[in-house]
PDB file of C-alpha atoms and ligand atoms in Angstrom:
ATOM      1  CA  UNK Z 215       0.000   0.000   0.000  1.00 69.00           C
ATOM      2  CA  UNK Z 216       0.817   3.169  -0.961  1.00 77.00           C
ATOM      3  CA  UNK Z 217       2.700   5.681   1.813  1.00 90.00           C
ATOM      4  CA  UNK Z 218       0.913   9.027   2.826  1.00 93.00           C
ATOM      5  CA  UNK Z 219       2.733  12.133   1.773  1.00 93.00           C
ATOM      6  CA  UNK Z 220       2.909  15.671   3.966  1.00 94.00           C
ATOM      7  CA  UNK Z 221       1.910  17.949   1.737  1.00 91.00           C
ATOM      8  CA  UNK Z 222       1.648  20.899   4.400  1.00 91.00           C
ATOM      9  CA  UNK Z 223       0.518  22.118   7.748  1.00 94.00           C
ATOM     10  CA  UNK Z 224      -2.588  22.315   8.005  1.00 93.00           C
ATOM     11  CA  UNK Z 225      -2.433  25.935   9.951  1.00 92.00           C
ATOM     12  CA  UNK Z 226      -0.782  26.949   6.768  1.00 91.00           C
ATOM     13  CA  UNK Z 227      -4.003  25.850   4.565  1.00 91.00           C
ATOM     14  CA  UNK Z 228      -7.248  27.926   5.203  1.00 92.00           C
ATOM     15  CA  UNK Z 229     -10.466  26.881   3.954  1.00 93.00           C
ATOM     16  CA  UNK Z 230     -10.857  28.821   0.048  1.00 91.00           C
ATOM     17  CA  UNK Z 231      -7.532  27.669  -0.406  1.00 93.00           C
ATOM     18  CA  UNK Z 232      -5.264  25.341  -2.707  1.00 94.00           C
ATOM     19  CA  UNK Z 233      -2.180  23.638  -2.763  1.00 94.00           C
ATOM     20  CA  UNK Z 234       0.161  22.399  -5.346  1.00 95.00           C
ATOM     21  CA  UNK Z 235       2.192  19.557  -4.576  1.00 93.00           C
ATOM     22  CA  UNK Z 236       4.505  16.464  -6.329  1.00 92.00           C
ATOM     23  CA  UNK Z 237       3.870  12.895  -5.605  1.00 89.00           C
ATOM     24  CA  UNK Z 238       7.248  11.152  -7.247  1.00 85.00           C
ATOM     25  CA  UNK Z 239       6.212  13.128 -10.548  1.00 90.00           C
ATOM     26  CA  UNK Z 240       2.787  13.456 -10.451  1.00 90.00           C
ATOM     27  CA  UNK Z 241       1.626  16.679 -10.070  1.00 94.00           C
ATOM     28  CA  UNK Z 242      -1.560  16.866  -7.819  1.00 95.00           C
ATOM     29  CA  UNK Z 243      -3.851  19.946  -6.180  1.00 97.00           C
ATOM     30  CA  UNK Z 244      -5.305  20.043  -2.965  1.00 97.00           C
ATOM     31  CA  UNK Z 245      -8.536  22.172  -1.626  1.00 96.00           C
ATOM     32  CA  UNK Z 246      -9.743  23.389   1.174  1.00 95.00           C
ATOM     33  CA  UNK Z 247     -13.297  23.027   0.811  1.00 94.00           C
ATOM     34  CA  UNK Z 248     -15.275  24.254   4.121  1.00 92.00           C
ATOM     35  CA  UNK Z 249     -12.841  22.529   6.123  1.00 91.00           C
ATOM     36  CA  UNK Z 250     -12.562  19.522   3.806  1.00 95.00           C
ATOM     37  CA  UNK Z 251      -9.527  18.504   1.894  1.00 96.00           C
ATOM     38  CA  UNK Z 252      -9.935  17.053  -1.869  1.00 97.00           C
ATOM     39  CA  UNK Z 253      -7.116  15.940  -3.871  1.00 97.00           C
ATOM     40  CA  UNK Z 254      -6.805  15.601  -7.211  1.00 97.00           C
ATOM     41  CA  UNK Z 255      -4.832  14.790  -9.877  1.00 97.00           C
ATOM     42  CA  UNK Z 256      -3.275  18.449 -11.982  1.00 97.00           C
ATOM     43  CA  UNK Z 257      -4.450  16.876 -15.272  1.00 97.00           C
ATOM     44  CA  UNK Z 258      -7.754  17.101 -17.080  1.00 98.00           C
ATOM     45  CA  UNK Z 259      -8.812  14.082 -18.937  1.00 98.00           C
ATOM     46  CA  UNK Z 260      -9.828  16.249 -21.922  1.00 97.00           C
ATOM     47  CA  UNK Z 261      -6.959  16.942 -23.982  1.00 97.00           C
ATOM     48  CA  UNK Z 262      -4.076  17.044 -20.767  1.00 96.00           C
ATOM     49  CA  UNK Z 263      -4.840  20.664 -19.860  1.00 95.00           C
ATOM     50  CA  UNK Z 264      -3.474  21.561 -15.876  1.00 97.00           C
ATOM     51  CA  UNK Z 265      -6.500  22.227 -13.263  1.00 97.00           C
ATOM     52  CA  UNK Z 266      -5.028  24.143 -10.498  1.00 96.00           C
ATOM     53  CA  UNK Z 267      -5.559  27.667 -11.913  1.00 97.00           C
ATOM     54  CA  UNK Z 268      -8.925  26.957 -12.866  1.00 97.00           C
ATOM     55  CA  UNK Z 269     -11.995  28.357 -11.241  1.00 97.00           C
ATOM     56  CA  UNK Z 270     -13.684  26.962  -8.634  1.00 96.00           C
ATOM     57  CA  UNK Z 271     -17.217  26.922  -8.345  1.00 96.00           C
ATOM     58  CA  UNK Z 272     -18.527  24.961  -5.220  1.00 95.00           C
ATOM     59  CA  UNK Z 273     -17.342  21.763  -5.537  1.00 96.00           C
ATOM     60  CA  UNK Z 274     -16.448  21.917  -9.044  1.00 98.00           C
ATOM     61  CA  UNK Z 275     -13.269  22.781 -10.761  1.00 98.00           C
ATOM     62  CA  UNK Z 276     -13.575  24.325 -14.275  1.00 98.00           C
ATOM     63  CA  UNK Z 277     -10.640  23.739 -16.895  1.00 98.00           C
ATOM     64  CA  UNK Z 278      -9.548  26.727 -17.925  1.00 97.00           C
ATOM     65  CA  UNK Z 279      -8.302  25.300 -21.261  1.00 97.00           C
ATOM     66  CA  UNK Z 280     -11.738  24.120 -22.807  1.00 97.00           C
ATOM     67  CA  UNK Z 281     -14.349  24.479 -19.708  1.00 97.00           C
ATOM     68  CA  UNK Z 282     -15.035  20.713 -18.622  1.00 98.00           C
ATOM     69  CA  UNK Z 283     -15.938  20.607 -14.932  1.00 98.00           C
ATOM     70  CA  UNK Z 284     -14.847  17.925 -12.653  1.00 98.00           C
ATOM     71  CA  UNK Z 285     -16.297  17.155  -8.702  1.00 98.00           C
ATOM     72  CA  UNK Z 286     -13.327  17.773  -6.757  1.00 97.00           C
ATOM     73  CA  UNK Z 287     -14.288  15.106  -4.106  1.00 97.00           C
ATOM     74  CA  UNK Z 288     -14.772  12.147  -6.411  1.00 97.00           C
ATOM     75  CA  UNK Z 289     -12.808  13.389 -10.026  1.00 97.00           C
ATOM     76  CA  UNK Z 290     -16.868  12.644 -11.516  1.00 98.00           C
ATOM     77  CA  UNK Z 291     -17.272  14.755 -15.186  1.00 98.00           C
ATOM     78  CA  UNK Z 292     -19.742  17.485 -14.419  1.00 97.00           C
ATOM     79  CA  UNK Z 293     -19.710  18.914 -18.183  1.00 97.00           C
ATOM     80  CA  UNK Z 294     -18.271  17.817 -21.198  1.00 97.00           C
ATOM     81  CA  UNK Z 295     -15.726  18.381 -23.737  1.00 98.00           C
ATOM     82  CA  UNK Z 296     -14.551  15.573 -20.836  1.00 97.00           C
ATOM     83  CA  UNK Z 297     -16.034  12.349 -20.571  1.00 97.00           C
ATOM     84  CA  UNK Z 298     -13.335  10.538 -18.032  1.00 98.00           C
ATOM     85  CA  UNK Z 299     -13.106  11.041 -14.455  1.00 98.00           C
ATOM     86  CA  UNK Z 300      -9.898  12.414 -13.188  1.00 97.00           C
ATOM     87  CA  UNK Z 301      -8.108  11.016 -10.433  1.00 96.00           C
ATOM     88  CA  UNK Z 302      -8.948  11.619  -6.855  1.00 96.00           C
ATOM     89  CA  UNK Z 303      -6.725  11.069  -4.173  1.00 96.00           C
ATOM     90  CA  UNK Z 304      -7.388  10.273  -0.439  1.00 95.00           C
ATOM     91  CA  UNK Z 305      -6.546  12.822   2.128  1.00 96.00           C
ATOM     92  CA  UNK Z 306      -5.858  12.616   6.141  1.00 96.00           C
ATOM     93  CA  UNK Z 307      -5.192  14.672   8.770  1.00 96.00           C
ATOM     94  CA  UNK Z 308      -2.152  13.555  10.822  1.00 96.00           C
ATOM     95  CA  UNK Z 309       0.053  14.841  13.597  1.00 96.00           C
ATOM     96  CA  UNK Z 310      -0.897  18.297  11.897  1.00 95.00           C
ATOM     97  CA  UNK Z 311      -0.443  18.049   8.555  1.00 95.00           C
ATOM     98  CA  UNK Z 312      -2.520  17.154   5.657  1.00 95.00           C
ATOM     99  CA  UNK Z 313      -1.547  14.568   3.825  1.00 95.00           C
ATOM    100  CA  UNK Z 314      -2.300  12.905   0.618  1.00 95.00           C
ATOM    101  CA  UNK Z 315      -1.945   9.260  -0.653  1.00 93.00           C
ATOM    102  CA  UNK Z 316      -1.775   8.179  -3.811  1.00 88.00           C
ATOM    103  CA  UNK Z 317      -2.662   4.418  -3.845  1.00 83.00           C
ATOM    104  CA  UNK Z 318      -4.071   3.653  -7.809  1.00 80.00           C
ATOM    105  CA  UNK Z 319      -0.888   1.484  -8.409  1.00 69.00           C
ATOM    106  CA  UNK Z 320      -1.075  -0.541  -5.475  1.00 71.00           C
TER     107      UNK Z 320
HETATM  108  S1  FES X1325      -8.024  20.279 -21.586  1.00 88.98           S
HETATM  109 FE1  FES X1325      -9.534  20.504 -20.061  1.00 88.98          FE
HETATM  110  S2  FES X1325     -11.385  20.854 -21.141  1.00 88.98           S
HETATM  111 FE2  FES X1325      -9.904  20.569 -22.686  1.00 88.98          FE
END
């Protein structure tokens, strides 16, 4: 099984905010949403576009390449062009600090 990761103090990660972080290459973001933490991974399952900077509208992250939406808690589609889920990663809080797991290869 798959290791958790720190990603970063939790102090340090208000709710409305996001994180960028690395998980041996993969790039992943992280929300604070209402005290919840989502992970997913930074690629859209469109055409490969990055998700971080995109604009977050509840629970839904909009591409800013083409405008697909995904649910941040599960990686669901929302709205086309995409028609895959995106990753989703599980998150903890430990000793702290969030922290993120990614176990799809396990
Ligand atoms: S790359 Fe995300 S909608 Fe096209």
């Amino acid at each position: 099984m798959a290791d958790w990761r720190r990603v970063a103090p939790v102090a340090e990660f208000p709710p409305g905010t996001r994180w960028l972080a690395d998980l041996d290459g993969v790039g992943i973001v992280i929300f604070n949403l209402d005290g919840d933490y989502h992970a997913i991974e930074d690629v859209c399952s469109h055409d490969g576009g990055e998700l971080a900077s995109g604009r977050l509208e509840g629970c839904q992250i909009v591409c800013p390449r083409h405008g697909a939406r995904f649910d941040i808690r599960t990686g669901a589609v929302a709205a086309p062009p995409a028609y895959e889920a995106i990753a989703s990663l599980p998150t903890r809080i430990h000793e702290g600090w969030l922290e993120v797991r990614d176990d799809r290869w396990d």
